[in-house]
CSV table of C-alpha atoms and ligand atoms in Angstrom, one decimal:
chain,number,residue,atom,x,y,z
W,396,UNK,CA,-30.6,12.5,-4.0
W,397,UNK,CA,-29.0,13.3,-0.6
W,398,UNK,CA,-26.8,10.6,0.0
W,399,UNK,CA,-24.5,11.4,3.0
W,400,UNK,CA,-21.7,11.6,1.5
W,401,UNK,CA,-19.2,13.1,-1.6
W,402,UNK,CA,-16.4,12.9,-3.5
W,403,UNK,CA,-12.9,14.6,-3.6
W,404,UNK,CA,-9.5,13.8,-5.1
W,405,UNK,CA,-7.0,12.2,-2.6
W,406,UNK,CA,-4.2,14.3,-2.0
W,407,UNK,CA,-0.7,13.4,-0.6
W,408,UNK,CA,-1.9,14.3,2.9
W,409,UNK,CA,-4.6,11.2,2.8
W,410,UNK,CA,-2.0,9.3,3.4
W,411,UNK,CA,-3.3,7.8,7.3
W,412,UNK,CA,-6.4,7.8,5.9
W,413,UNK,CA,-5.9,5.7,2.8
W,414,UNK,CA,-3.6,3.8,5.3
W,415,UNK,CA,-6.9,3.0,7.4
W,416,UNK,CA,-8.7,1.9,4.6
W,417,UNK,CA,-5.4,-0.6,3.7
W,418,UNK,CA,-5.9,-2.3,6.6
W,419,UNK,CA,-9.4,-2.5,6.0
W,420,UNK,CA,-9.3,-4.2,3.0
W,421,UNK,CA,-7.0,-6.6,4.4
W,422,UNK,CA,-9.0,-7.4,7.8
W,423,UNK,CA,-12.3,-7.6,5.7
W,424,UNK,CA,-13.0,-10.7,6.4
W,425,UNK,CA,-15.3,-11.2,9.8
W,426,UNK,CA,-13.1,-11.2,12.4
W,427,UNK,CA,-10.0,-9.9,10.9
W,428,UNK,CA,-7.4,-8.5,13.3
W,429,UNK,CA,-3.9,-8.1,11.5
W,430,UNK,CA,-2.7,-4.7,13.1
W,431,UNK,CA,-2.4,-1.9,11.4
W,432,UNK,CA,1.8,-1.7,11.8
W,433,UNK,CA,1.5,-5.4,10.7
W,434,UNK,CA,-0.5,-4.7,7.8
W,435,UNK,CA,1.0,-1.2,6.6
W,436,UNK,CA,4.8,-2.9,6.8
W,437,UNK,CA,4.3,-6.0,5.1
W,438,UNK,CA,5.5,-6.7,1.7
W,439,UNK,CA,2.5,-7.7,0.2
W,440,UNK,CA,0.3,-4.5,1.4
W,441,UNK,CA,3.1,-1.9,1.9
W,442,UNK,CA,3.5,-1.6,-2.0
W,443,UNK,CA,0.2,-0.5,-2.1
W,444,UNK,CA,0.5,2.8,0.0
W,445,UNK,CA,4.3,3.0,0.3
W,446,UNK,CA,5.7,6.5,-0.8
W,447,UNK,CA,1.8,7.7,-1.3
W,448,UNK,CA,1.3,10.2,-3.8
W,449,UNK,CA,3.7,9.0,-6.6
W,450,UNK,CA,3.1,10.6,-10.0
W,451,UNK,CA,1.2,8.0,-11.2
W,452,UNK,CA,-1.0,7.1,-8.4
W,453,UNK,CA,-4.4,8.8,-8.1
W,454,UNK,CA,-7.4,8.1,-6.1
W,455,UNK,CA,-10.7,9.7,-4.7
W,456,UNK,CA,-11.6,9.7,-1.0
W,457,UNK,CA,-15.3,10.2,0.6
W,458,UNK,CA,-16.0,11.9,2.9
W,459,UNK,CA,-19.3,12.7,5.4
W,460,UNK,CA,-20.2,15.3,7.3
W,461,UNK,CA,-17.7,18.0,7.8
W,462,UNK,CA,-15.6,16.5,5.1
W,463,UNK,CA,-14.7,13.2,7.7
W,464,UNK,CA,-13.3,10.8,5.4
W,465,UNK,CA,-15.5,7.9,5.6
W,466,UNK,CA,-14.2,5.6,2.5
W,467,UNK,CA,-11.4,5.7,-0.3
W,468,UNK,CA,-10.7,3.8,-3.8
W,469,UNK,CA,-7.2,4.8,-5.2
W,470,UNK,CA,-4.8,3.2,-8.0
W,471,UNK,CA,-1.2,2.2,-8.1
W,472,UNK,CA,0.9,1.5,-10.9
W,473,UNK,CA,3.3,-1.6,-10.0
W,474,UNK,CA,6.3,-2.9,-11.8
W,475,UNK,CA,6.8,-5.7,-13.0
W,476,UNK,CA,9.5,-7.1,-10.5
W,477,UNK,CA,7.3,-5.8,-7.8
W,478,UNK,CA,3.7,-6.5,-8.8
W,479,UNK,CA,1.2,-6.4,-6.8
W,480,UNK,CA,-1.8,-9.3,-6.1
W,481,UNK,CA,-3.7,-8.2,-9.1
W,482,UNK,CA,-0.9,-7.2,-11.6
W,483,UNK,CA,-2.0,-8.0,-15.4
W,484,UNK,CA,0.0,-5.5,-17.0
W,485,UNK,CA,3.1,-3.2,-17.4
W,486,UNK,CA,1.0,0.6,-16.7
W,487,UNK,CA,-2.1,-1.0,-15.9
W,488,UNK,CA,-3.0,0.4,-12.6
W,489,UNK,CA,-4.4,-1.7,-9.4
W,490,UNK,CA,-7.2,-0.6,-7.4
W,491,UNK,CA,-7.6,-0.7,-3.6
W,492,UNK,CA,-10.7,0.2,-1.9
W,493,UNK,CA,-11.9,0.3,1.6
W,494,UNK,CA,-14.7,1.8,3.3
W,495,UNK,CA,-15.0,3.0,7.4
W,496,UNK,CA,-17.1,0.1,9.0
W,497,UNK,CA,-19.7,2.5,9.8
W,498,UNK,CA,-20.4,3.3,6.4
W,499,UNK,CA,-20.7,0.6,4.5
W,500,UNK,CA,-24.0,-0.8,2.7
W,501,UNK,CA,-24.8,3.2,1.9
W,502,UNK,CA,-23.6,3.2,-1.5
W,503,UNK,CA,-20.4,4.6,-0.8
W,504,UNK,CA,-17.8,1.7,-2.1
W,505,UNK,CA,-19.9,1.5,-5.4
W,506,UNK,CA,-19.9,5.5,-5.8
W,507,UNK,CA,-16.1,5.5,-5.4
W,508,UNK,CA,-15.4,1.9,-7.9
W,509,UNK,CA,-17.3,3.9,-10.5
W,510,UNK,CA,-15.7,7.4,-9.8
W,511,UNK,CA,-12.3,5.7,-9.7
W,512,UNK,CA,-12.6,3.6,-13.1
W,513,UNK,CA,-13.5,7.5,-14.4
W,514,UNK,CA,-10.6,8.8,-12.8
W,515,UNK,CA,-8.4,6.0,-14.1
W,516,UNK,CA,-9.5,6.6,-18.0
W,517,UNK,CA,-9.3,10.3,-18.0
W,518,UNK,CA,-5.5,10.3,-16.6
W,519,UNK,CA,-5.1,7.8,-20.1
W,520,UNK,CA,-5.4,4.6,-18.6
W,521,UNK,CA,-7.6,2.1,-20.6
W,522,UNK,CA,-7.7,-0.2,-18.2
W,523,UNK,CA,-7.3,-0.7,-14.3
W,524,UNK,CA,-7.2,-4.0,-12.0
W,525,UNK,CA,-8.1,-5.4,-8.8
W,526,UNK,CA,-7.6,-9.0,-6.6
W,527,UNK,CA,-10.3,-9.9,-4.5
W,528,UNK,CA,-10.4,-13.1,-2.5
W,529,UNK,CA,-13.2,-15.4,-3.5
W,530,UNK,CA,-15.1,-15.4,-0.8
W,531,UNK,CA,-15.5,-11.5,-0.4
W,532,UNK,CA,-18.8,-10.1,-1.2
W,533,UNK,CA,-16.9,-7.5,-2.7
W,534,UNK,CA,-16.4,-9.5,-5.7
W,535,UNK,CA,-19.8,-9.8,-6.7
W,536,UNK,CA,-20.2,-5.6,-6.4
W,537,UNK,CA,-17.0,-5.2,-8.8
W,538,UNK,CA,-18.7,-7.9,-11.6
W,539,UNK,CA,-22.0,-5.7,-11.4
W,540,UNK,CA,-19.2,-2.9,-12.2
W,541,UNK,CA,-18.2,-4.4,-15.1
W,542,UNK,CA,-15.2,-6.0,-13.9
W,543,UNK,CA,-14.3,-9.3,-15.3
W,544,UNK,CA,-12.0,-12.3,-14.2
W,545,UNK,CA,-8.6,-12.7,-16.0
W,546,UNK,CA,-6.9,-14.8,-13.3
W,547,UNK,CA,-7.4,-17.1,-10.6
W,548,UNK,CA,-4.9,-18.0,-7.8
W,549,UNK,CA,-5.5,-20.6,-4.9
W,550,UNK,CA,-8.3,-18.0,-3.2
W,551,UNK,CA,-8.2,-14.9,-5.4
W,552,UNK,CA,-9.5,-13.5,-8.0
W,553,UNK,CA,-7.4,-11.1,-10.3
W,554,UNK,CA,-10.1,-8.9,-12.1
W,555,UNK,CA,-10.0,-6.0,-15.0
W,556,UNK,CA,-12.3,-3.9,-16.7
W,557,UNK,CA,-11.9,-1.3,-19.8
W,558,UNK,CA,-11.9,2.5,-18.4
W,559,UNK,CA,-14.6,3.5,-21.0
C,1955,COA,C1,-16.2,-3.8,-0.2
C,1955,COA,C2,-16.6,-2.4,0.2
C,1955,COA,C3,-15.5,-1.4,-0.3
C,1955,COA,C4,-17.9,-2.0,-0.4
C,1955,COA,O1,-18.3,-0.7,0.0
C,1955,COA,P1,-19.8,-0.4,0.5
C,1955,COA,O2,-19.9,1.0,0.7
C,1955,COA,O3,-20.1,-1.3,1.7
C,1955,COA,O4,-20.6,-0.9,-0.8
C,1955,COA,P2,-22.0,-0.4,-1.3
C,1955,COA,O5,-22.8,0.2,-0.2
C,1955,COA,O6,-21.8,0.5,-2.5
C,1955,COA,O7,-22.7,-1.8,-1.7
C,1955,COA,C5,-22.3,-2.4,-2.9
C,1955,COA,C6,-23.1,-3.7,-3.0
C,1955,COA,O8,-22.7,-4.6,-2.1
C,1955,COA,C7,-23.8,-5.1,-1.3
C,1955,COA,N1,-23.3,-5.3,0.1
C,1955,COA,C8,-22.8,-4.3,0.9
C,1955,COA,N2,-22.4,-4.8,2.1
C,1955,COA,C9,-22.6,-6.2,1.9
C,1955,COA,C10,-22.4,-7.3,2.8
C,1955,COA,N3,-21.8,-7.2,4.0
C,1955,COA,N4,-22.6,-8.6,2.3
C,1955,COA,C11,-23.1,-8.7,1.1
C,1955,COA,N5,-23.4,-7.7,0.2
C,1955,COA,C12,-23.1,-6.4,0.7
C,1955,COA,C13,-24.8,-4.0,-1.3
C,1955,COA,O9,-26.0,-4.6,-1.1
C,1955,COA,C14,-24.6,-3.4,-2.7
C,1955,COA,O10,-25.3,-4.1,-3.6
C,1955,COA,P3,-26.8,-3.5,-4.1
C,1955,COA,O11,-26.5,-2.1,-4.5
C,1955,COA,O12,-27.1,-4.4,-5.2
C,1955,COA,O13,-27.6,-3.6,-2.9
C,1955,COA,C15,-16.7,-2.3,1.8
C,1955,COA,O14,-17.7,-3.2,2.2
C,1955,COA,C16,-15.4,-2.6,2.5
C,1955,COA,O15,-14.6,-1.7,2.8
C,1955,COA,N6,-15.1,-3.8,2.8
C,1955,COA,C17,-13.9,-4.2,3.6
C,1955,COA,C18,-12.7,-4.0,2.7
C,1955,COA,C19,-12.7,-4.8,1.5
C,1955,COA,O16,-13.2,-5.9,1.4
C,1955,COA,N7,-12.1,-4.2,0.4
C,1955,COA,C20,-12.0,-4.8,-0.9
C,1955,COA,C21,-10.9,-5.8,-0.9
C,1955,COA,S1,-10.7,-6.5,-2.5
């Protein structure tokens, strides 16, 4: 099925990309404006992109016609003293996601949850997290994903799902 779009590995030199995508996740809701210095220096999104591509991080990026990246899902492992919104585990990796604007509702942020889960499990990782806030519609795509919730804060969910 023609679909518009494939998938490739991120590499090291994603890094503005996934960087976009950061700040997409964090603006998602309607309106959102935090600025992308704003959003890329502040301590609770910085540790998700910071120092991009450690050993242990790993992610896929779509991209469109002519190889445009158009959407990314990629995984971090955080410490413990430094955990991130959706931290359930010491090694269990968190995913962020974000797609461009234009090309959402195409099928491209499901294609990527499910190619990044696969990633995830065949670098030896049995299981891999998320947060989403409550209200995002995004919630409901990552249950049909087989995510489940594990944790709940004020407005977020902290959600996990087995690799295989
Ligand atoms: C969440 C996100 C990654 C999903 O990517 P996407 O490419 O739009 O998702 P898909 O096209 O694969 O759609 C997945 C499901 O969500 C539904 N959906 C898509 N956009 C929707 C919207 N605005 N409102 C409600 N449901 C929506 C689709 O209908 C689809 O379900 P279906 O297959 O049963 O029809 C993307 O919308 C995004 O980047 N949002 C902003 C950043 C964000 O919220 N990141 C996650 C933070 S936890």
């Amino acid at each position: 099925m023609y679909r518009g779009f494939s998938l490739r590995r991120a590499a090291q030199t994603d890094a503005m990309f996934l960087g976009d995508m950061l700040v997409e996740a964090a603006n998602w809701r309607a309106g959102g404006v935090r600025p992308r210095h704003e959003v890329l220096t502040s301590a609770e999104h910085r540790r998700y992109l910071a120092g991009w591509k450690r050993s242990a991080d790993d992610g896929l990026v779509a991209t469109g016609e002519d190889d445009v990246p158009v959407g990314a899902a990629w995984y971090r492992v955080l410490p413990q003293n430094a955990p991130g919104f959706g931290f359930v585990g010491v090694a269990v990796p968190e995913l962020i996601i974000g797609v461009h604007p234009l090309w959402r509702a195409r099928g491209v942020g499901r294609t990527l949850l499910r190619g990044v889960v696969e990633l995830a499990g065949s670098q030896g990782h049995s299981r891999i997290s998320l947060s989403v806030e409550r209200d995002n519609f995004a919630r409901n795509l990552y249950r049909a994903e087989g995510f489940v919730v594990v944790g709940q804060g004020s407005a977020r969910d902290t959600m996990v799902r087995a690799t295989t």
